[in-house]
XYZ file of C-alpha atoms in Angstrom:
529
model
C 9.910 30.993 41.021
C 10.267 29.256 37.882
C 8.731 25.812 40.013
C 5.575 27.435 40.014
C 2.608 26.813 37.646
C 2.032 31.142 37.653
C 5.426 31.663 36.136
C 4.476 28.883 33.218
C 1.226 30.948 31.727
C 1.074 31.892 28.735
C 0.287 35.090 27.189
C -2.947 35.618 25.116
C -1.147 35.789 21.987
C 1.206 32.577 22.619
C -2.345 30.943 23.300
C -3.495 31.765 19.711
C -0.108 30.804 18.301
C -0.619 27.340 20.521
C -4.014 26.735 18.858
C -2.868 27.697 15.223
C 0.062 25.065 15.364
C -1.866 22.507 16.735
C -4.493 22.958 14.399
C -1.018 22.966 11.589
C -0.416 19.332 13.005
C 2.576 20.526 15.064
C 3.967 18.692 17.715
C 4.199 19.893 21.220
C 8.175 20.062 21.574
C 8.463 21.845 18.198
C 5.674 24.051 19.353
C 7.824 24.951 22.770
C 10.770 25.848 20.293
C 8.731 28.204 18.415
C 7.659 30.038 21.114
C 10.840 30.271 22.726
C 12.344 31.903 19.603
C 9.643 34.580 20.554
C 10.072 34.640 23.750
C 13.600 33.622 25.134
C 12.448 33.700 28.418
C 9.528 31.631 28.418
C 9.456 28.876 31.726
C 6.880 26.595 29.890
C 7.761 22.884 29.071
C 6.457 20.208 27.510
C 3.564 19.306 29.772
C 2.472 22.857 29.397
C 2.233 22.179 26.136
C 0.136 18.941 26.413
C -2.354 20.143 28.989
C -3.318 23.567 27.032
C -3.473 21.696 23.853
C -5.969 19.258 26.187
C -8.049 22.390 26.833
C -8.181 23.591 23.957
C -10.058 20.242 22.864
C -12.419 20.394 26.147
C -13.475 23.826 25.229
C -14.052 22.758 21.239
C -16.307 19.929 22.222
C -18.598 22.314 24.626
C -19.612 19.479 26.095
C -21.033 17.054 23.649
C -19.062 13.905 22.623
C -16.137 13.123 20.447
C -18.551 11.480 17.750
C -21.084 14.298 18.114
C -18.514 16.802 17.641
C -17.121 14.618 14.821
C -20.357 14.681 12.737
C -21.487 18.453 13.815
C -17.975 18.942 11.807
C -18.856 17.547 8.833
C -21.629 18.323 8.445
C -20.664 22.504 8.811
C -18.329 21.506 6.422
C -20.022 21.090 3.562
C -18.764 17.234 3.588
C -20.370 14.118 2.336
C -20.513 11.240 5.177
C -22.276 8.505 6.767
C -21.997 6.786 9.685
C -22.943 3.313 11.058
C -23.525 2.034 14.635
C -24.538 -1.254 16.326
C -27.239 -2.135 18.902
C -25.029 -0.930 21.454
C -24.279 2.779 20.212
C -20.737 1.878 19.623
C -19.673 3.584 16.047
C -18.547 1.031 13.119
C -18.560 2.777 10.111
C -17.680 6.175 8.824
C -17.342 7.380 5.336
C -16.786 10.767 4.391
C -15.290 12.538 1.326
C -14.196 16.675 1.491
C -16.088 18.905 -0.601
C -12.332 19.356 -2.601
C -11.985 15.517 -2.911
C -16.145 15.326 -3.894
C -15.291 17.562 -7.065
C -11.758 16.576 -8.458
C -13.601 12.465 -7.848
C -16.545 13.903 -10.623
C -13.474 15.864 -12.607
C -11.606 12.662 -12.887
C -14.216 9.465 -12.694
C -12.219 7.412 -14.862
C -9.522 5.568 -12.830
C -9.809 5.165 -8.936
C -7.589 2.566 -6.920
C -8.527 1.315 -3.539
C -6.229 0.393 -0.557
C -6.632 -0.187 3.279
C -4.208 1.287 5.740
C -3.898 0.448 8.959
C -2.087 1.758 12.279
C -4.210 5.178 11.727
C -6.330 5.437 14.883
C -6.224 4.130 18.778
C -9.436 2.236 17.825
C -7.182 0.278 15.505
C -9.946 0.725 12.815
C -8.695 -0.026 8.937
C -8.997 3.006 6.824
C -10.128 2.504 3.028
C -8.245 5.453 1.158
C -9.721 5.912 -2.706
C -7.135 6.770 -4.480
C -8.001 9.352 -7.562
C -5.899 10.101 -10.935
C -5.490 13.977 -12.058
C -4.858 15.305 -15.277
C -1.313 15.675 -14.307
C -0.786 12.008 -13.710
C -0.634 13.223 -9.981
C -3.159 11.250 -7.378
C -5.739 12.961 -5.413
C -7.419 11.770 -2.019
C -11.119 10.708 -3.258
C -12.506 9.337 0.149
C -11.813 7.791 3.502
C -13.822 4.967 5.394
C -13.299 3.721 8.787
C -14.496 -0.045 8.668
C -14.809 -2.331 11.778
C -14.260 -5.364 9.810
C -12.565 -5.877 6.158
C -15.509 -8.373 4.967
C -17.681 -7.877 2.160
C -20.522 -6.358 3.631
C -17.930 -3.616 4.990
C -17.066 -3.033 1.513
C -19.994 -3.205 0.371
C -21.429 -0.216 2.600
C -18.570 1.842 1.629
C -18.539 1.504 -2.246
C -22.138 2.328 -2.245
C -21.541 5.702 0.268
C -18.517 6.182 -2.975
C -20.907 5.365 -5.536
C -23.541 8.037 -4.328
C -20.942 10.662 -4.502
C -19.976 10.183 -7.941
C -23.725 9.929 -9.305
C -25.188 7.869 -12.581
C -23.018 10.270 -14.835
C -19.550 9.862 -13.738
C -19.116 5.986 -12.733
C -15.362 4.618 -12.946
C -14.512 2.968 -15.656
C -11.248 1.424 -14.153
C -10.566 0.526 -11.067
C -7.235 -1.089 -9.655
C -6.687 -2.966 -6.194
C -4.734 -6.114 -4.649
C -6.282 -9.586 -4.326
C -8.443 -8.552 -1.316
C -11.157 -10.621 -2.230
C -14.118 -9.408 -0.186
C -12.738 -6.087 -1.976
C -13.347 -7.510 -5.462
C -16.937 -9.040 -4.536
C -17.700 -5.374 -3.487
C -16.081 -3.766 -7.128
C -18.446 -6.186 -8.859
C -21.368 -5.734 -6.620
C -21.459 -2.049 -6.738
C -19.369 -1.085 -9.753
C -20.724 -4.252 -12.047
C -19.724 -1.866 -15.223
C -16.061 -1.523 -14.261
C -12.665 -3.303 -14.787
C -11.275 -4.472 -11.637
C -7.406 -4.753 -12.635
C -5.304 -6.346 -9.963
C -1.800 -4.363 -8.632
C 1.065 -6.646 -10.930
C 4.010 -5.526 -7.766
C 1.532 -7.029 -5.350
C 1.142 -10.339 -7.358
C 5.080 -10.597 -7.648
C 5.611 -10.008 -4.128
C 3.058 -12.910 -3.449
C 4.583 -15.167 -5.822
C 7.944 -14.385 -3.775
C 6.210 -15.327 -0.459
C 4.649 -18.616 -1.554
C 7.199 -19.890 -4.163
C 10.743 -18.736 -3.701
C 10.892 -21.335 -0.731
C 10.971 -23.884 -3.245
C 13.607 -23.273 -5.084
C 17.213 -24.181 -3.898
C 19.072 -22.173 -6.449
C 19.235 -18.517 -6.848
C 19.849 -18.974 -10.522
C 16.945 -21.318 -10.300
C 14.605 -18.352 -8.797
C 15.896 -15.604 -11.468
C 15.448 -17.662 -14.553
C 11.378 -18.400 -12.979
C 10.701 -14.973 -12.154
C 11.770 -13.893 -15.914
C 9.403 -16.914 -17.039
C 6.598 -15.528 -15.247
C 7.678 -12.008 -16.285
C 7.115 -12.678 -19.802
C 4.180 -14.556 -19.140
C 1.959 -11.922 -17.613
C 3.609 -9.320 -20.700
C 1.699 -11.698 -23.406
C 0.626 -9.486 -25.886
C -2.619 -11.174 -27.059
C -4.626 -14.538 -25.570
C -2.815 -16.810 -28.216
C 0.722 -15.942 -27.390
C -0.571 -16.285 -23.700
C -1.808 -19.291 -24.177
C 1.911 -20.717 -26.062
C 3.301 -19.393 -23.097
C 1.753 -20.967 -20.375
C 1.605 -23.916 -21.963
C 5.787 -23.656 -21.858
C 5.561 -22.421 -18.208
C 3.225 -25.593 -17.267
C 5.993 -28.048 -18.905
C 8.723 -26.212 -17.688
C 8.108 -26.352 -13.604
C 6.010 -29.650 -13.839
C 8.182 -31.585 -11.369
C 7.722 -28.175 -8.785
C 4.241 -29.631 -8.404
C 3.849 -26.844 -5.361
C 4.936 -24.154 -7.403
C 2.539 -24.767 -10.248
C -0.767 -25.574 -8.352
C -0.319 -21.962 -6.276
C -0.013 -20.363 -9.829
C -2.949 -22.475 -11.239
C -5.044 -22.710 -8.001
C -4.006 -18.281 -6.868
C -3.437 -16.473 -10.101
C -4.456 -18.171 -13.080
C -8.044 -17.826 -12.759
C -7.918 -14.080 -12.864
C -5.264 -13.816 -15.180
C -7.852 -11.088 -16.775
C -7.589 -8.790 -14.433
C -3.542 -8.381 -14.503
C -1.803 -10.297 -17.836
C -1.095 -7.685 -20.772
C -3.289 -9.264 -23.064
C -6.590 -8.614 -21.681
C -5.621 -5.216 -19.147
C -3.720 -3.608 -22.784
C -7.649 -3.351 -24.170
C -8.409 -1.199 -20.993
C -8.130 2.327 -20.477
C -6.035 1.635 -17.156
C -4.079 5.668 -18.472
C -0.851 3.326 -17.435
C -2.220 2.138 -13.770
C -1.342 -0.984 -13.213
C -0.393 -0.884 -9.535
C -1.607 0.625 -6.768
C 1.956 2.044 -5.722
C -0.118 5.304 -6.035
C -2.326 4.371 -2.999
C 0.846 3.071 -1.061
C 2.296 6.318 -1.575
C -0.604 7.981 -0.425
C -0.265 5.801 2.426
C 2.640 7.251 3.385
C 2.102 10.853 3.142
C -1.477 10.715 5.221
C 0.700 8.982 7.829
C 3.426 11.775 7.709
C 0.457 14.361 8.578
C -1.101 11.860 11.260
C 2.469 10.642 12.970
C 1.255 8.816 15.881
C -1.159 6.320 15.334
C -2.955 7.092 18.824
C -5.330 9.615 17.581
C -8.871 10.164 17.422
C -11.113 9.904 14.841
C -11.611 13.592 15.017
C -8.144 13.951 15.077
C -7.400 12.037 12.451
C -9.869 13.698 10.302
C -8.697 16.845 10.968
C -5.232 15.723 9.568
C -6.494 14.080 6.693
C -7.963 17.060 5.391
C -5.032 19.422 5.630
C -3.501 16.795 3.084
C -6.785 16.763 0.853
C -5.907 20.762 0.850
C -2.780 20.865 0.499
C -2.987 18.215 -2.056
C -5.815 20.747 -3.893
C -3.849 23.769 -4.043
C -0.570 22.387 -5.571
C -3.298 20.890 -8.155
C -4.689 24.371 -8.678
C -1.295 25.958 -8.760
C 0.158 23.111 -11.782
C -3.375 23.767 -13.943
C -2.992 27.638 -13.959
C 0.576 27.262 -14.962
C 0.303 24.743 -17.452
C -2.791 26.745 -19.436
C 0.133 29.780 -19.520
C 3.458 28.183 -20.117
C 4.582 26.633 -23.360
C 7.242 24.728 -23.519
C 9.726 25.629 -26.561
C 9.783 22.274 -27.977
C 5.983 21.956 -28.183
C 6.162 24.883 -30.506
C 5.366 23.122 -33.917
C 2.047 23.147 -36.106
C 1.368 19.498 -34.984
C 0.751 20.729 -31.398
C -1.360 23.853 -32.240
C -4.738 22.488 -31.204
C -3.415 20.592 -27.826
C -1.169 23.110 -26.715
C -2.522 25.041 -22.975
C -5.561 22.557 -23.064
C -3.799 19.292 -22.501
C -1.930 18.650 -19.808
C 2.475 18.678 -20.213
C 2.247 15.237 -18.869
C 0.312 14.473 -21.838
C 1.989 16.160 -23.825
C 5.503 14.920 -23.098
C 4.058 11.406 -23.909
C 2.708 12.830 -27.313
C 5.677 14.085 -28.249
C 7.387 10.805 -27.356
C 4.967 8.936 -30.157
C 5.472 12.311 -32.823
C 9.445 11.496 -32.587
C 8.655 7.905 -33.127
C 6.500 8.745 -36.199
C 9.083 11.178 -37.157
C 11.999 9.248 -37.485
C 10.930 5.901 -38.525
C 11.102 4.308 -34.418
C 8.369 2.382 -35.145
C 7.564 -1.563 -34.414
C 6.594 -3.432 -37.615
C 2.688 -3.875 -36.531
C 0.631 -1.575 -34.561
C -1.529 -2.997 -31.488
C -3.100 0.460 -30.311
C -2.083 -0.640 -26.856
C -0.914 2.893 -26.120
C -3.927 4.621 -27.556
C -6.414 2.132 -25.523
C -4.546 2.200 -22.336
C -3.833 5.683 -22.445
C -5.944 7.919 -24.549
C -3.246 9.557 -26.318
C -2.529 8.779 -30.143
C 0.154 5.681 -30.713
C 2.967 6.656 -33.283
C 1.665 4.378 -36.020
C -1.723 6.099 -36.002
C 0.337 10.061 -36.038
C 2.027 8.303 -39.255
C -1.390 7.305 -40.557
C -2.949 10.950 -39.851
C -0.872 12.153 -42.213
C -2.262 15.495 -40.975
C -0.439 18.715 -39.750
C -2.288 20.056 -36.830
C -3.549 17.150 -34.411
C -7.150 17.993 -33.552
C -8.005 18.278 -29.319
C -10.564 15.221 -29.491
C -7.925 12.756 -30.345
C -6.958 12.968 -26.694
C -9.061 11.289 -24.219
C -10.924 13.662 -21.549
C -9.181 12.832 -18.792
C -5.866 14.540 -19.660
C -7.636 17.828 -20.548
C -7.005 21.157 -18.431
C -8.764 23.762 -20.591
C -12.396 22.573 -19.172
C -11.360 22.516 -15.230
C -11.677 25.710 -13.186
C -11.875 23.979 -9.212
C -12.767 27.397 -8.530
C -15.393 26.832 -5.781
C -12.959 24.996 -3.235
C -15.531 24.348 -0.689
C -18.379 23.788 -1.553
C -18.929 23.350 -5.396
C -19.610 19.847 -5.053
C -22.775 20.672 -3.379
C -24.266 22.778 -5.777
C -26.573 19.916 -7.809
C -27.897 18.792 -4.180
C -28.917 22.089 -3.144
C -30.797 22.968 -6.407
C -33.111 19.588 -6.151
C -33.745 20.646 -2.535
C -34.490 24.009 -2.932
C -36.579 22.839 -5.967
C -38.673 20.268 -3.513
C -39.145 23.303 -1.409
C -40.360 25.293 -3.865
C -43.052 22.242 -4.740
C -43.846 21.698 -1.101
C -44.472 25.144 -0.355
C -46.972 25.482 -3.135
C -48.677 22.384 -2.364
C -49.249 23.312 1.069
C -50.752 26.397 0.266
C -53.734 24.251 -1.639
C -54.014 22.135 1.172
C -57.253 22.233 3.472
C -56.831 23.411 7.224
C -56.351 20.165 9.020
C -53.771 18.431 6.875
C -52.257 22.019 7.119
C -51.817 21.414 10.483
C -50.892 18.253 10.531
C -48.323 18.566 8.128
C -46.724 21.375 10.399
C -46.650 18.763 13.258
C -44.587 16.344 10.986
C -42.370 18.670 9.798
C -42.000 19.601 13.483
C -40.978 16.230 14.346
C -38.877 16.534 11.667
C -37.170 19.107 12.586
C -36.715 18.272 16.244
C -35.600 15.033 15.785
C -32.151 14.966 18.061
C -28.958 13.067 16.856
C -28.337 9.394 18.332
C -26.182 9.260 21.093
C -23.026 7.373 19.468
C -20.479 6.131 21.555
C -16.191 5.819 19.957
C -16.490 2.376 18.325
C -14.883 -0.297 20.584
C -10.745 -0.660 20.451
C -10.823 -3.677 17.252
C -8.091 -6.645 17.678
C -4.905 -5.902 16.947
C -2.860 -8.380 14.178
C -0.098 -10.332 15.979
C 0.662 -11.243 19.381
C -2.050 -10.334 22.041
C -2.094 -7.301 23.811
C -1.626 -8.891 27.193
C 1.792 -10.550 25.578
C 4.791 -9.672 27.382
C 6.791 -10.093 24.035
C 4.450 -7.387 22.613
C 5.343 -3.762 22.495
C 2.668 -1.278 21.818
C 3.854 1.883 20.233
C 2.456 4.820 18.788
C 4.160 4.737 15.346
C 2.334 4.317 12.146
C 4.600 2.450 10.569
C 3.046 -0.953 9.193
C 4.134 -4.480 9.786
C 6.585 -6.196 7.101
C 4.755 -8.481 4.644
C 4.963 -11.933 4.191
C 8.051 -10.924 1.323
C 9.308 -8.854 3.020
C 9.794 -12.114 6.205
C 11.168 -14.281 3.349
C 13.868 -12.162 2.231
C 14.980 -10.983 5.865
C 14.309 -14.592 7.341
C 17.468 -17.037 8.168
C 17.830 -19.111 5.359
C 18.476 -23.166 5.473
C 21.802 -23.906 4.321
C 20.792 -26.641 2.175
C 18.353 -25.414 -0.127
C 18.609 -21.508 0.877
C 14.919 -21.886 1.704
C 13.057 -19.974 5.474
C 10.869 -21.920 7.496
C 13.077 -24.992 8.125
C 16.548 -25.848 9.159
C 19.458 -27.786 7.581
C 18.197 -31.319 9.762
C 14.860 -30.869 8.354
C 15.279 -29.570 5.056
C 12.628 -31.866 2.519
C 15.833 -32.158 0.225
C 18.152 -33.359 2.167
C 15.426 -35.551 3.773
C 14.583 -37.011 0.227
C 18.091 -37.420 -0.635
């Protein structure tokens, strides 16, 4: 009997367990397990599995669309979004940010870094991820956008949907990304006030990709990438400027070398060398390893890359909550628990209203101070870069009790409640609409009869005004061999492709020079020799 679809039903309650693990992100053969643990003598398989969790879908959309269910969604709850579409009805843009994301972005406007990901969705879509910083030196998901193209229009649209979030009070001061420059144009464009600072790992691994070819020695390669280290360290624009001047006459003859430095990286040597990014207050970002590992746990939560983007954003925000509540969790316990060492008059003030991160690095610069560890001149890096007082100036204090404003804002815990998960963000909106109400209602009582009635027909219109009928955007081009390649394998994983580094270092090396992309018989060395 067990051949037979009756024998495979499920109960009522195994269909409510079905539902909650699905909606848990689940898959279907760890769902079968669970249920068999309840039931030991449950017939279901796999395909069971699949086709209720395909019903349950059906009945959620109740007949409208994917995208129509999508934005009825966000809209009930309580997020921010926005959505763009082309003559066609095919979707190409969607923004939205979760009412938890909405208020920890205006708790902590001060450093953001931005990142695409890609191998999210079927519609092979790239997903902008804005990266947040906490007080806990933890990151936070700010807000997602699904972009057709990565040009700087796309950006464009999605920094200002970013920008309308955060309002006129709480712009970024800071923000951090790679050399994506239709990204930057955007930063400037929309965020003119802030510092774009460029990720320093992804300007090494470049420099690996485009210049390790062209040297034959591995002694040859250390010895640069130390020169280039202590380059981009320069402590101030003269010392800079002595030490490129050594760099330029040191790798002359590597002519190919020295115009990808001068004609890539030099020009925006603002946005990444020590000198000018130490007089920012980056609170020690200078990477955006923080998006890359946000990358990676969004993609643990999604784990195919063959989803919807209702599916997707259903994932996304059981990270944004989960993410919420361990932030929640750390800020009660920190404004209760005092560490023993902290215990001294110096910390009185700061104490339960500073974070420990904070506080750790405090206590770093008060031992310093203490016990003479001190460099011979100050430069304040420290304090500008990270808001917290430098050594030298705790010596200078000569004070007993450090007072709460010499720490900058952003570390602060005493101030932050996140109380309201849901919807607190959309408290300022509500109050200027119930206000226009308010306004509108007592103007209409004042108005004559006709324009009475013919403002009742607008608002009518208004009112009954039906959604657009948006179609799923259109599958995009996938990177790499075409789909109809029979050396092409499509898969479901999310994992991303290796970088151009990442080729060099794995890549079969010529056994002249040790350089990829040629062979011993046409090496350029042994051809010049």
């Amino acid at each position: 009997m067990s051949g037979h679809p009756y024998c495979r039903r499920f109960s009522n309650e195994e269909i409510m367990r079905i539902k909650e693990m699905c909606m848990a992100g689940i898959p279907p053969r760890q769902i079968l397990s669970s249920l068999r643990q309840s039931n030991p003598h449950l017939r279901a398989i796999s395909r069971n599995i699949y086709n209720k969790k395909a019903k349950i879908l059906e009945e959620s959309l109740a007949g409208r669309t994917v995208i129509q269910a999508l934005v009825d969604e966000l809209g009930e709850g309580g997020f921010s979004y926005n959505i763009e579409y082309d003559q066609e009805g095919y979707l190409t843009h969607l923004f939205f940010a979760h009412p938890i994301s909405i208020e920890l972005s205006k708790s902590y406007p001060h450093v953001f870094l931005m990142d695409c990901t890609y191998k999210t969705n079927k519609y092979k879509m790239p997903l902008l991820d804005i990266i947040g910083v906490s007080s806990f030196n933890t990151s936070f998901y700010s807000c997602f956008v699904f972009m057709q193209k990565e040009e700087e229009k796309d950006y464009v649209w999605a920094l200002e949907m970013f920008n309308k979030i955060l309002g006129v009070h709480n712009q970024p001061l800071v923000i951090i990304s790679d050399r994506e420059l239709a990204l930057m144009n955007a930063i400037r464009i929309v965020f003119p006030s802030a510092c774009n600072l460029l990720c320093v790992w992804h300007i090494e691994k470049n420099i690996l990709a485009n210049c390790k070819p062209h040297f034959r020695e591995e002694v040859d390669w250390v010895a640069f990438l130390s020169t280039w280290a202590d380059l981009i360290k320069s402590p101030n624009e003269s010392s800079f400027d002595k030490a490129w001047d050594c760099f330029e006459n040191e790798y002359k003859e590597n002519a190919a070398v020295l115009n990808y430095i001068k004609g890539t990286w030099l020009p925006l040597k603002e946005k990444f060398v020590s000198a000018w990014t130490d007089e920012v207050a980056h609170l020690g970002n200078r990477a955006t390893s923080r998006a890359e590992g946000a990358h990676a746990t969004l993609k643990k939560y999604l784990q195919v890359s063959t989803g919807g983007l209702r599916e997707v954003k259903e994932k996304i925000c059981l990270a944004i909550e989960h993410q919420f509540q361990e932030i929640k969790t750390q800020l009660s316990s920190e404004k209760v628990r005092i560490p023993h060492r902290f215990r001294i008059p110096f910390f009185k003030e700061v104490v339960t209203h500073v974070s420990m991160f904070a506080l750790d690095e405090l206590y770093k610069q008060h031992e310093d101070a203490k016990y003479g560890n001190l460099s011979s001149q100050c430069t304040c890096h420290f304090f500008k870069t990270m808001g917290i007082p430098c050594g030298h100036m705790i010596k200078d204090m000569k004070i007993q009790v450090l007072p709460l404003n010499a720490i900058h804002n952003q570390w602060r815990i005493d101030a932050r409640l996140f109380n309201n998960d849901q919807h607190a963000s959309l408290d300022d909106e509500n109050d200027q609409i119930n206000s226009l109400l308010l306004d509108f209602k007592e103007k209409y009582e004042k108005l004559p009869i006709l324009q009475k009635d013919d403002t009742k027909r607008q608002l009518s219109q208004f009112v009954g005004t039906s959604f657009p009928l948006i179609l799923e955007p259109k599958i995009q081009p996938h990177k790499g061999r075409p789909l109809g390649s029979k050396k092409r394998n499509e898969s479901s994983s999310t994992r991303r492709e290796p970088s151009k580094f990442e080729i060099v270092e794995k890549s079969r090396k010529c056994s002249v020079c040790k350089g990829v992309g040629h062979n011993k018989s046409t090496c350029p060395f042994q051809v010049a020799s």
